Amino acid sequence: MPLPNIEDARQLGDEELSETILDIKKELANLRLLKATGRLEKPHEIRHARHRLAQLLTVERQRQLEAEAPAAATE
């Protein structure tokens, strides 16, 4: 399974983005628990979840900076 594409994250709305970030964080915690107990069958899923979380956080930060840019320009 290929890693997720960042374009998919950019198409999400702000609220969807926040919900997806929380979902991925929960999934990552669950995967770490499974790994610690030795029940994780697909270890690559941790890497995919971390990658997806990084993409989502990047998109969220880009949107924050875009929102701040007009405010900084008027000052």
mmCIF file with all atom_site columns, N, CA and C in Angstrom:
data_model
loop_
_atom_site.group_PDB
_atom_site.id
_atom_site.type_symbol
_atom_site.label_atom_id
_atom_site.label_alt_id
_atom_site.label_comp_id
_atom_site.label_asym_id
_atom_site.label_entity_id
_atom_site.label_seq_id
_atom_site.pdbx_PDB_ins_code
_atom_site.Cartn_x
_atom_site.Cartn_y
_atom_site.Cartn_z
_atom_site.occupancy
_atom_site.B_iso_or_equiv
_atom_site.pdbx_formal_charge
_atom_site.auth_seq_id
_atom_site.auth_comp_id
_atom_site.auth_asym_id
_atom_site.auth_atom_id
_atom_site.pdbx_PDB_model_num
ATOM 1   N N  . MET A 1 1  ? 0.838   -1.177 0.000  1.00 0.00 ? 1  MET A N  1
ATOM 2   C CA . MET A 1 1  ? 0.000   0.000  0.000  1.00 0.00 ? 1  MET A CA 1
ATOM 3   C C  . MET A 1 1  ? 0.884   1.241  0.000  1.00 0.00 ? 1  MET A C  1
ATOM 4   N N  . PRO A 1 2  ? 0.680   2.153  -0.950 1.00 0.00 ? 2  PRO A N  1
ATOM 5   C CA . PRO A 1 2  ? 1.506   3.355  -1.005 1.00 0.00 ? 2  PRO A CA 1
ATOM 6   C C  . PRO A 1 2  ? 1.145   4.330  0.111  1.00 0.00 ? 2  PRO A C  1
ATOM 7   N N  . LEU A 1 3  ? 2.090   5.198  0.399  1.00 0.00 ? 3  LEU A N  1
ATOM 8   C CA . LEU A 1 3  ? 1.845   6.226  1.408  1.00 0.00 ? 3  LEU A CA 1
ATOM 9   C C  . LEU A 1 3  ? 0.786   7.197  0.901  1.00 0.00 ? 3  LEU A C  1
ATOM 10  N N  . PRO A 1 4  ? 0.004   7.791  1.797  1.00 0.00 ? 4  PRO A N  1
ATOM 11  C CA . PRO A 1 4  ? -1.045  8.725  1.391  1.00 0.00 ? 4  PRO A CA 1
ATOM 12  C C  . PRO A 1 4  ? -0.461  9.973  0.723  1.00 0.00 ? 4  PRO A C  1
ATOM 13  N N  . ASN A 1 5  ? -1.250  10.568 -0.135 1.00 0.00 ? 5  ASN A N  1
ATOM 14  C CA . ASN A 1 5  ? -0.851  11.756 -0.871 1.00 0.00 ? 5  ASN A CA 1
ATOM 15  C C  . ASN A 1 5  ? -1.311  13.008 -0.126 1.00 0.00 ? 5  ASN A C  1
ATOM 16  N N  . ILE A 1 6  ? -0.480  14.037 -0.087 1.00 0.00 ? 6  ILE A N  1
ATOM 17  C CA . ILE A 1 6  ? -0.812  15.258 0.648  1.00 0.00 ? 6  ILE A CA 1
ATOM 18  C C  . ILE A 1 6  ? -1.960  16.013 -0.020 1.00 0.00 ? 6  ILE A C  1
ATOM 19  N N  . GLU A 1 7  ? -2.165  15.808 -1.304 1.00 0.00 ? 7  GLU A N  1
ATOM 20  C CA . GLU A 1 7  ? -3.273  16.472 -1.992 1.00 0.00 ? 7  GLU A CA 1
ATOM 21  C C  . GLU A 1 7  ? -4.618  16.069 -1.398 1.00 0.00 ? 7  GLU A C  1
ATOM 22  N N  . ASP A 1 8  ? -4.711  14.831 -0.915 1.00 0.00 ? 8  ASP A N  1
ATOM 23  C CA . ASP A 1 8  ? -5.945  14.387 -0.261 1.00 0.00 ? 8  ASP A CA 1
ATOM 24  C C  . ASP A 1 8  ? -6.194  15.204 1.004  1.00 0.00 ? 8  ASP A C  1
ATOM 25  N N  . ALA A 1 9  ? -5.144  15.516 1.740  1.00 0.00 ? 9  ALA A N  1
ATOM 26  C CA . ALA A 1 9  ? -5.270  16.299 2.969  1.00 0.00 ? 9  ALA A CA 1
ATOM 27  C C  . ALA A 1 9  ? -5.661  17.740 2.661  1.00 0.00 ? 9  ALA A C  1
ATOM 28  N N  . ARG A 1 10 ? -5.158  18.270 1.567  1.00 0.00 ? 10 ARG A N  1
ATOM 29  C CA . ARG A 1 10 ? -5.464  19.662 1.207  1.00 0.00 ? 10 ARG A CA 1
ATOM 30  C C  . ARG A 1 10 ? -6.916  19.848 0.800  1.00 0.00 ? 10 ARG A C  1
ATOM 31  N N  . GLN A 1 11 ? -7.573  18.780 0.392  1.00 0.00 ? 11 GLN A N  1
ATOM 32  C CA . GLN A 1 11 ? -8.963  18.869 -0.043 1.00 0.00 ? 11 GLN A CA 1
ATOM 33  C C  . GLN A 1 11 ? -9.937  18.842 1.137  1.00 0.00 ? 11 GLN A C  1
ATOM 34  N N  . LEU A 1 12 ? -9.456  18.536 2.328  1.00 0.00 ? 12 LEU A N  1
ATOM 35  C CA . LEU A 1 12 ? -10.322 18.476 3.499  1.00 0.00 ? 12 LEU A CA 1
ATOM 36  C C  . LEU A 1 12 ? -10.646 19.885 3.989  1.00 0.00 ? 12 LEU A C  1
ATOM 37  N N  . GLY A 1 13 ? -11.835 20.036 4.563  1.00 0.00 ? 13 GLY A N  1
ATOM 38  C CA . GLY A 1 13 ? -12.204 21.296 5.196  1.00 0.00 ? 13 GLY A CA 1
ATOM 39  C C  . GLY A 1 13 ? -11.498 21.426 6.537  1.00 0.00 ? 13 GLY A C  1
ATOM 40  N N  . ASP A 1 14 ? -11.573 22.603 7.140  1.00 0.00 ? 14 ASP A N  1
ATOM 41  C CA . ASP A 1 14 ? -10.876 22.834 8.401  1.00 0.00 ? 14 ASP A CA 1
ATOM 42  C C  . ASP A 1 14 ? -11.348 21.899 9.510  1.00 0.00 ? 14 ASP A C  1
ATOM 43  N N  . GLU A 1 15 ? -12.654 21.735 9.631  1.00 0.00 ? 15 GLU A N  1
ATOM 44  C CA . GLU A 1 15 ? -13.180 20.872 10.691 1.00 0.00 ? 15 GLU A CA 1
ATOM 45  C C  . GLU A 1 15 ? -12.847 19.406 10.416 1.00 0.00 ? 15 GLU A C  1
ATOM 46  N N  . GLU A 1 16 ? -12.970 19.006 9.166  1.00 0.00 ? 16 GLU A N  1
ATOM 47  C CA . GLU A 1 16 ? -12.616 17.634 8.789  1.00 0.00 ? 16 GLU A CA 1
ATOM 48  C C  . GLU A 1 16 ? -11.152 17.365 9.072  1.00 0.00 ? 16 GLU A C  1
ATOM 49  N N  . LEU A 1 17 ? -10.317 18.349 8.807  1.00 0.00 ? 17 LEU A N  1
ATOM 50  C CA . LEU A 1 17 ? -8.883  18.229 9.035  1.00 0.00 ? 17 LEU A CA 1
ATOM 51  C C  . LEU A 1 17 ? -8.595  17.986 10.515 1.00 0.00 ? 17 LEU A C  1
ATOM 52  N N  . SER A 1 18 ? -9.230  18.760 11.383 1.00 0.00 ? 18 SER A N  1
ATOM 53  C CA . SER A 1 18 ? -9.033  18.602 12.823 1.00 0.00 ? 18 SER A CA 1
ATOM 54  C C  . SER A 1 18 ? -9.511  17.234 13.305 1.00 0.00 ? 18 SER A C  1
ATOM 55  N N  . GLU A 1 19 ? -10.659 16.795 12.791 1.00 0.00 ? 19 GLU A N  1
ATOM 56  C CA . GLU A 1 19 ? -11.186 15.483 13.180 1.00 0.00 ? 19 GLU A CA 1
ATOM 57  C C  . GLU A 1 19 ? -10.268 14.364 12.708 1.00 0.00 ? 19 GLU A C  1
ATOM 58  N N  . THR A 1 20 ? -9.745  14.493 11.500 1.00 0.00 ? 20 THR A N  1
ATOM 59  C CA . THR A 1 20 ? -8.856  13.466 10.955 1.00 0.00 ? 20 THR A CA 1
ATOM 60  C C  . THR A 1 20 ? -7.561  13.407 11.751 1.00 0.00 ? 20 THR A C  1
ATOM 61  N N  . ILE A 1 21 ? -7.055  14.556 12.183 1.00 0.00 ? 21 ILE A N  1
ATOM 62  C CA . ILE A 1 21 ? -5.834  14.580 12.995 1.00 0.00 ? 21 ILE A CA 1
ATOM 63  C C  . ILE A 1 21 ? -6.067  13.815 14.290 1.00 0.00 ? 21 ILE A C  1
ATOM 64  N N  . LEU A 1 22 ? -7.209  14.061 14.940 1.00 0.00 ? 22 LEU A N  1
ATOM 65  C CA . LEU A 1 22 ? -7.513  13.337 16.178 1.00 0.00 ? 22 LEU A CA 1
ATOM 66  C C  . LEU A 1 22 ? -7.654  11.842 15.930 1.00 0.00 ? 22 LEU A C  1
ATOM 67  N N  . ASP A 1 23 ? -8.301  11.477 14.829 1.00 0.00 ? 23 ASP A N  1
ATOM 68  C CA . ASP A 1 23 ? -8.467  10.061 14.502 1.00 0.00 ? 23 ASP A CA 1
ATOM 69  C C  . ASP A 1 23 ? -7.121  9.371  14.275 1.00 0.00 ? 23 ASP A C  1
ATOM 70  N N  . ILE A 1 24 ? -6.226  10.037 13.558 1.00 0.00 ? 24 ILE A N  1
ATOM 71  C CA . ILE A 1 24 ? -4.917  9.459  13.274 1.00 0.00 ? 24 ILE A CA 1
ATOM 72  C C  . ILE A 1 24 ? -4.101  9.333  14.564 1.00 0.00 ? 24 ILE A C  1
ATOM 73  N N  . LYS A 1 25 ? -4.210  10.320 15.454 1.00 0.00 ? 25 LYS A N  1
ATOM 74  C CA . LYS A 1 25 ? -3.494  10.238 16.733 1.00 0.00 ? 25 LYS A CA 1
ATOM 75  C C  . LYS A 1 25 ? -3.990  9.059  17.562 1.00 0.00 ? 25 LYS A C  1
ATOM 76  N N  . LYS A 1 26 ? -5.310  8.845  17.564 1.00 0.00 ? 26 LYS A N  1
ATOM 77  C CA . LYS A 1 26 ? -5.871  7.702  18.286 1.00 0.00 ? 26 LYS A CA 1
ATOM 78  C C  . LYS A 1 26 ? -5.416  6.390  17.663 1.00 0.00 ? 26 LYS A C  1
ATOM 79  N N  . GLU A 1 27 ? -5.428  6.344  16.331 1.00 0.00 ? 27 GLU A N  1
ATOM 80  C CA . GLU A 1 27 ? -4.996  5.141  15.629 1.00 0.00 ? 27 GLU A CA 1
ATOM 81  C C  . GLU A 1 27 ? -3.525  4.846  15.927 1.00 0.00 ? 27 GLU A C  1
ATOM 82  N N  . LEU A 1 28 ? -2.702  5.876  15.936 1.00 0.00 ? 28 LEU A N  1
ATOM 83  C CA . LEU A 1 28 ? -1.281  5.712  16.213 1.00 0.00 ? 28 LEU A CA 1
ATOM 84  C C  . LEU A 1 28 ? -1.054  5.198  17.633 1.00 0.00 ? 28 LEU A C  1
ATOM 85  N N  . ALA A 1 29 ? -1.810  5.715  18.587 1.00 0.00 ? 29 ALA A N  1
ATOM 86  C CA . ALA A 1 29 ? -1.694  5.234  19.974 1.00 0.00 ? 29 ALA A CA 1
ATOM 87  C C  . ALA A 1 29 ? -2.087  3.763  20.054 1.00 0.00 ? 29 ALA A C  1
ATOM 88  N N  . ASN A 1 30 ? -3.141  3.392  19.343 1.00 0.00 ? 30 ASN A N  1
ATOM 89  C CA . ASN A 1 30 ? -3.588  2.007  19.328 1.00 0.00 ? 30 ASN A CA 1
ATOM 90  C C  . ASN A 1 30 ? -2.530  1.100  18.682 1.00 0.00 ? 30 ASN A C  1
ATOM 91  N N  . LEU A 1 31 ? -1.933  1.563  17.587 1.00 0.00 ? 31 LEU A N  1
ATOM 92  C CA . LEU A 1 31 ? -0.891  0.774  16.922 1.00 0.00 ? 31 LEU A CA 1
ATOM 93  C C  . LEU A 1 31 ? 0.315   0.586  17.829 1.00 0.00 ? 31 LEU A C  1
ATOM 94  N N  . ARG A 1 32 ? 0.671   1.616  18.573 1.00 0.00 ? 32 ARG A N  1
ATOM 95  C CA . ARG A 1 32 ? 1.803   1.502  19.499 1.00 0.00 ? 32 ARG A CA 1
ATOM 96  C C  . ARG A 1 32 ? 1.498   0.514  20.624 1.00 0.00 ? 32 ARG A C  1
ATOM 97  N N  . LEU A 1 33 ? 0.250   0.513  21.071 1.00 0.00 ? 33 LEU A N  1
ATOM 98  C CA . LEU A 1 33 ? -0.162  -0.444 22.095 1.00 0.00 ? 33 LEU A CA 1
ATOM 99  C C  . LEU A 1 33 ? -0.070  -1.868 21.553 1.00 0.00 ? 33 LEU A C  1
ATOM 100 N N  . LEU A 1 34 ? -0.555  -2.060 20.342 1.00 0.00 ? 34 LEU A N  1
ATOM 101 C CA . LEU A 1 34 ? -0.477  -3.386 19.728 1.00 0.00 ? 34 LEU A CA 1
ATOM 102 C C  . LEU A 1 34 ? 0.972   -3.828 19.544 1.00 0.00 ? 34 LEU A C  1
ATOM 103 N N  . LYS A 1 35 ? 1.835   -2.896 19.180 1.00 0.00 ? 35 LYS A N  1
ATOM 104 C CA . LYS A 1 35 ? 3.248   -3.227 19.000 1.00 0.00 ? 35 LYS A CA 1
ATOM 105 C C  . LYS A 1 35 ? 3.876   -3.628 20.332 1.00 0.00 ? 35 LYS A C  1
ATOM 106 N N  . ALA A 1 36 ? 3.545   -2.896 21.380 1.00 0.00 ? 36 ALA A N  1
ATOM 107 C CA . ALA A 1 36 ? 4.116   -3.178 22.705 1.00 0.00 ? 36 ALA A CA 1
ATOM 108 C C  . ALA A 1 36 ? 3.664   -4.536 23.239 1.00 0.00 ? 36 ALA A C  1
ATOM 109 N N  . THR A 1 37 ? 2.463   -4.951 22.877 1.00 0.00 ? 37 THR A N  1
ATOM 110 C CA . THR A 1 37 ? 1.951   -6.237 23.355 1.00 0.00 ? 37 THR A CA 1
ATOM 111 C C  . THR A 1 37 ? 2.268   -7.376 22.397 1.00 0.00 ? 37 THR A C  1
ATOM 112 N N  . GLY A 1 38 ? 2.918   -7.056 21.281 1.00 0.00 ? 38 GLY A N  1
ATOM 113 C CA . GLY A 1 38 ? 3.322   -8.088 20.342 1.00 0.00 ? 38 GLY A CA 1
ATOM 114 C C  . GLY A 1 38 ? 2.208   -8.586 19.444 1.00 0.00 ? 38 GLY A C  1
ATOM 115 N N  . ARG A 1 39 ? 1.126   -7.831 19.322 1.00 0.00 ? 39 ARG A N  1
ATOM 116 C CA . ARG A 1 39 ? -0.003  -8.269 18.508 1.00 0.00 ? 39 ARG A CA 1
ATOM 117 C C  . ARG A 1 39 ? -0.117  -7.513 17.192 1.00 0.00 ? 39 ARG A C  1
ATOM 118 N N  . LEU A 1 40 ? 0.854   -6.672 16.878 1.00 0.00 ? 40 LEU A N  1
ATOM 119 C CA . LEU A 1 40 ? 0.806   -5.892 15.641 1.00 0.00 ? 40 LEU A CA 1
ATOM 120 C C  . LEU A 1 40 ? 1.247   -6.772 14.483 1.00 0.00 ? 40 LEU A C  1
ATOM 121 N N  . GLU A 1 41 ? 0.339   -7.021 13.548 1.00 0.00 ? 41 GLU A N  1
ATOM 122 C CA . GLU A 1 41 ? 0.632   -7.898 12.424 1.00 0.00 ? 41 GLU A CA 1
ATOM 123 C C  . GLU A 1 41 ? 1.273   -7.162 11.252 1.00 0.00 ? 41 GLU A C  1
ATOM 124 N N  . LYS A 1 42 ? 0.970   -5.880 11.116 1.00 0.00 ? 42 LYS A N  1
ATOM 125 C CA . LYS A 1 42 ? 1.485   -5.099 9.991  1.00 0.00 ? 42 LYS A CA 1
ATOM 126 C C  . LYS A 1 42 ? 2.241   -3.879 10.519 1.00 0.00 ? 42 LYS A C  1
ATOM 127 N N  . PRO A 1 43 ? 3.530   -4.035 10.805 1.00 0.00 ? 43 PRO A N  1
ATOM 128 C CA . PRO A 1 43 ? 4.287   -2.930 11.408 1.00 0.00 ? 43 PRO A CA 1
ATOM 129 C C  . PRO A 1 43 ? 4.394   -1.689 10.520 1.00 0.00 ? 43 PRO A C  1
ATOM 130 N N  . HIS A 1 44 ? 4.214   -1.837 9.218  1.00 0.00 ? 44 HIS A N  1
ATOM 131 C CA . HIS A 1 44 ? 4.293   -0.677 8.339  1.00 0.00 ? 44 HIS A CA 1
ATOM 132 C C  . HIS A 1 44 ? 3.152   0.307  8.581  1.00 0.00 ? 44 HIS A C  1
ATOM 133 N N  . GLU A 1 45 ? 2.091   -0.128 9.224  1.00 0.00 ? 45 GLU A N  1
ATOM 134 C CA . GLU A 1 45 ? 0.961   0.761  9.482  1.00 0.00 ? 45 GLU A CA 1
ATOM 135 C C  . GLU A 1 45 ? 1.355   1.915  10.402 1.00 0.00 ? 45 GLU A C  1
ATOM 136 N N  . ILE A 1 46 ? 2.326   1.691  11.280 1.00 0.00 ? 46 ILE A N  1
ATOM 137 C CA . ILE A 1 46 ? 2.805   2.775  12.153 1.00 0.00 ? 46 ILE A CA 1
ATOM 138 C C  . ILE A 1 46 ? 3.448   3.861  11.301 1.00 0.00 ? 46 ILE A C  1
ATOM 139 N N  . ARG A 1 47 ? 4.262   3.446  10.354 1.00 0.00 ? 47 ARG A N  1
ATOM 140 C CA . ARG A 1 47 ? 4.928   4.413  9.482  1.00 0.00 ? 47 ARG A CA 1
ATOM 141 C C  . ARG A 1 47 ? 3.903   5.184  8.657  1.00 0.00 ? 47 ARG A C  1
ATOM 142 N N  . HIS A 1 48 ? 2.921   4.499  8.132  1.00 0.00 ? 48 HIS A N  1
ATOM 143 C CA . HIS A 1 48 ? 1.889   5.157  7.336  1.00 0.00 ? 48 HIS A CA 1
ATOM 144 C C  . HIS A 1 48 ? 1.100   6.160  8.184  1.00 0.00 ? 48 HIS A C  1
ATOM 145 N N  . ALA A 1 49 ? 0.784   5.793  9.413  1.00 0.00 ? 49 ALA A N  1
ATOM 146 C CA . ALA A 1 49 ? 0.023   6.687  10.292 1.00 0.00 ? 49 ALA A CA 1
ATOM 147 C C  . ALA A 1 49 ? 0.850   7.926  10.644 1.00 0.00 ? 49 ALA A C  1
ATOM 148 N N  . ARG A 1 50 ? 2.125   7.733  10.932 1.00 0.00 ? 50 ARG A N  1
ATOM 149 C CA . ARG A 1 50 ? 2.996   8.871  11.249 1.00 0.00 ? 50 ARG A CA 1
ATOM 150 C C  . ARG A 1 50 ? 3.134   9.803  10.053 1.00 0.00 ? 50 ARG A C  1
ATOM 151 N N  . HIS A 1 51 ? 3.266   9.217  8.879  1.00 0.00 ? 51 HIS A N  1
ATOM 152 C CA . HIS A 1 51 ? 3.394   9.993  7.650  1.00 0.00 ? 51 HIS A CA 1
ATOM 153 C C  . HIS A 1 51 ? 2.122   10.808 7.400  1.00 0.00 ? 51 HIS A C  1
ATOM 154 N N  . ARG A 1 52 ? 0.988   10.165 7.552  1.00 0.00 ? 52 ARG A N  1
ATOM 155 C CA . ARG A 1 52 ? -0.301  10.832 7.342  1.00 0.00 ? 52 ARG A CA 1
ATOM 156 C C  . ARG A 1 52 ? -0.494  11.960 8.363  1.00 0.00 ? 52 ARG A C  1
ATOM 157 N N  . LEU A 1 53 ? -0.127  11.708 9.623  1.00 0.00 ? 53 LEU A N  1
ATOM 158 C CA . LEU A 1 53 ? -0.247  12.734 10.654 1.00 0.00 ? 53 LEU A CA 1
ATOM 159 C C  . LEU A 1 53 ? 0.632   13.938 10.314 1.00 0.00 ? 53 LEU A C  1
ATOM 160 N N  . ALA A 1 54 ? 1.836   13.690 9.857  1.00 0.00 ? 54 ALA A N  1
ATOM 161 C CA . ALA A 1 54 ? 2.735   14.784 9.485  1.00 0.00 ? 54 ALA A CA 1
ATOM 162 C C  . ALA A 1 54 ? 2.142   15.605 8.341  1.00 0.00 ? 54 ALA A C  1
ATOM 163 N N  . GLN A 1 55 ? 1.540   14.930 7.371  1.00 0.00 ? 55 GLN A N  1
ATOM 164 C CA . GLN A 1 55 ? 0.911   15.641 6.259  1.00 0.00 ? 55 GLN A CA 1
ATOM 165 C C  . GLN A 1 55 ? -0.236  16.521 6.748  1.00 0.00 ? 55 GLN A C  1
ATOM 166 N N  . LEU A 1 56 ? -1.070  15.964 7.595  1.00 0.00 ? 56 LEU A N  1
ATOM 167 C CA . LEU A 1 56 ? -2.223  16.712 8.094  1.00 0.00 ? 56 LEU A CA 1
ATOM 168 C C  . LEU A 1 56 ? -1.786  17.909 8.932  1.00 0.00 ? 56 LEU A C  1
ATOM 169 N N  . LEU A 1 57 ? -0.784  17.717 9.778  1.00 0.00 ? 57 LEU A N  1
ATOM 170 C CA . LEU A 1 57 ? -0.293  18.820 10.600 1.00 0.00 ? 57 LEU A CA 1
ATOM 171 C C  . LEU A 1 57 ? 0.358   19.903 9.735  1.00 0.00 ? 57 LEU A C  1
ATOM 172 N N  . THR A 1 58 ? 1.018   19.496 8.661  1.00 0.00 ? 58 THR A N  1
ATOM 173 C CA . THR A 1 58 ? 1.621   20.456 7.740  1.00 0.00 ? 58 THR A CA 1
ATOM 174 C C  . THR A 1 58 ? 0.554   21.304 7.069  1.00 0.00 ? 58 THR A C  1
ATOM 175 N N  . VAL A 1 59 ? -0.499  20.666 6.592  1.00 0.00 ? 59 VAL A N  1
ATOM 176 C CA . VAL A 1 59 ? -1.591  21.404 5.941  1.00 0.00 ? 59 VAL A CA 1
ATOM 177 C C  . VAL A 1 59 ? -2.253  22.353 6.938  1.00 0.00 ? 59 VAL A C  1
ATOM 178 N N  . GLU A 1 60 ? -2.451  21.878 8.168  1.00 0.00 ? 60 GLU A N  1
ATOM 179 C CA . GLU A 1 60 ? -3.056  22.728 9.199  1.00 0.00 ? 60 GLU A CA 1
ATOM 180 C C  . GLU A 1 60 ? -2.186  23.957 9.471  1.00 0.00 ? 60 GLU A C  1
ATOM 181 N N  . ARG A 1 61 ? -0.886  23.767 9.569  1.00 0.00 ? 61 ARG A N  1
ATOM 182 C CA . ARG A 1 61 ? 0.030   24.875 9.830  1.00 0.00 ? 61 ARG A CA 1
ATOM 183 C C  . ARG A 1 61 ? 0.072   25.845 8.642  1.00 0.00 ? 61 ARG A C  1
ATOM 184 N N  . GLN A 1 62 ? 0.045   25.323 7.419  1.00 0.00 ? 62 GLN A N  1
ATOM 185 C CA . GLN A 1 62 ? 0.029   26.191 6.244  1.00 0.00 ? 62 GLN A CA 1
ATOM 186 C C  . GLN A 1 62 ? -1.213  27.078 6.242  1.00 0.00 ? 62 GLN A C  1
ATOM 187 N N  . ARG A 1 63 ? -2.340  26.514 6.641  1.00 0.00 ? 63 ARG A N  1
ATOM 188 C CA . ARG A 1 63 ? -3.573  27.294 6.692  1.00 0.00 ? 63 ARG A CA 1
ATOM 189 C C  . ARG A 1 63 ? -3.497  28.364 7.782  1.00 0.00 ? 63 ARG A C  1
ATOM 190 N N  . GLN A 1 64 ? -2.868  28.038 8.904  1.00 0.00 ? 64 GLN A N  1
ATOM 191 C CA . GLN A 1 64 ? -2.702  29.027 9.969  1.00 0.00 ? 64 GLN A CA 1
ATOM 192 C C  . GLN A 1 64 ? -1.842  30.191 9.481  1.00 0.00 ? 64 GLN A C  1
ATOM 193 N N  . LEU A 1 65 ? -0.757  29.870 8.792  1.00 0.00 ? 65 LEU A N  1
ATOM 194 C CA . LEU A 1 65 ? 0.130   30.917 8.286  1.00 0.00 ? 65 LEU A CA 1
ATOM 195 C C  . LEU A 1 65 ? -0.555  31.771 7.225  1.00 0.00 ? 65 LEU A C  1
ATOM 196 N N  . GLU A 1 66 ? -1.375  31.154 6.385  1.00 0.00 ? 66 GLU A N  1
ATOM 197 C CA . GLU A 1 66 ? -2.115  31.911 5.374  1.00 0.00 ? 66 GLU A CA 1
ATOM 198 C C  . GLU A 1 66 ? -3.118  32.855 6.024  1.00 0.00 ? 66 GLU A C  1
ATOM 199 N N  . ALA A 1 67 ? -3.725  32.411 7.117  1.00 0.00 ? 67 ALA A N  1
ATOM 200 C CA . ALA A 1 67 ? -4.696  33.250 7.825  1.00 0.00 ? 67 ALA A CA 1
ATOM 201 C C  . ALA A 1 67 ? -4.008  34.416 8.522  1.00 0.00 ? 67 ALA A C  1
ATOM 202 N N  . GLU A 1 68 ? -2.788  34.202 8.993  1.00 0.00 ? 68 GLU A N  1
ATOM 203 C CA . GLU A 1 68 ? -2.036  35.253 9.685  1.00 0.00 ? 68 GLU A CA 1
ATOM 204 C C  . GLU A 1 68 ? -1.399  36.231 8.718  1.00 0.00 ? 68 GLU A C  1
ATOM 205 N N  . ALA A 1 69 ? -1.125  35.832 7.504  1.00 0.00 ? 69 ALA A N  1
ATOM 206 C CA . ALA A 1 69 ? -0.420  36.679 6.535  1.00 0.00 ? 69 ALA A CA 1
ATOM 207 C C  . ALA A 1 69 ? -1.177  37.968 6.233  1.00 0.00 ? 69 ALA A C  1
ATOM 208 N N  . PRO A 1 70 ? -2.482  37.926 5.954  1.00 0.00 ? 70 PRO A N  1
ATOM 209 C CA . PRO A 1 70 ? -3.182  39.197 5.698  1.00 0.00 ? 70 PRO A CA 1
ATOM 210 C C  . PRO A 1 70 ? -3.208  40.110 6.922  1.00 0.00 ? 70 PRO A C  1
ATOM 211 N N  . ALA A 1 71 ? -3.288  39.545 8.101  1.00 0.00 ? 71 ALA A N  1
ATOM 212 C CA . ALA A 1 71 ? -3.302  40.344 9.325  1.00 0.00 ? 71 ALA A CA 1
ATOM 213 C C  . ALA A 1 71 ? -1.961  41.038 9.517  1.00 0.00 ? 71 ALA A C  1
ATOM 214 N N  . ALA A 1 72 ? -0.883  40.356 9.200  1.00 0.00 ? 72 ALA A N  1
ATOM 215 C CA . ALA A 1 72 ? 0.442   40.938 9.353  1.00 0.00 ? 72 ALA A CA 1
ATOM 216 C C  . ALA A 1 72 ? 0.701   42.010 8.284  1.00 0.00 ? 72 ALA A C  1
ATOM 217 N N  . ALA A 1 73 ? 0.100   41.863 7.134  1.00 0.00 ? 73 ALA A N  1
ATOM 218 C CA . ALA A 1 73 ? 0.304   42.826 6.047  1.00 0.00 ? 73 ALA A CA 1
ATOM 219 C C  . ALA A 1 73 ? -0.383  44.156 6.322  1.00 0.00 ? 73 ALA A C  1
ATOM 220 N N  . THR A 1 74 ? -1.474  44.116 7.083  1.00 0.00 ? 74 THR A N  1
ATOM 221 C CA . THR A 1 74 ? -2.202  45.356 7.377  1.00 0.00 ? 74 THR A CA 1
ATOM 222 C C  . THR A 1 74 ? -1.580  46.156 8.509  1.00 0.00 ? 74 THR A C  1
ATOM 223 N N  . GLU A 1 75 ? -0.706  45.557 9.237  1.00 0.00 ? 75 GLU A N  1
ATOM 224 C CA . GLU A 1 75 ? -0.078  46.270 10.375 1.00 0.00 ? 75 GLU A CA 1
ATOM 225 C C  . GLU A 1 75 ? 1.057   47.141 9.933  1.00 0.00 ? 75 GLU A C  1
#
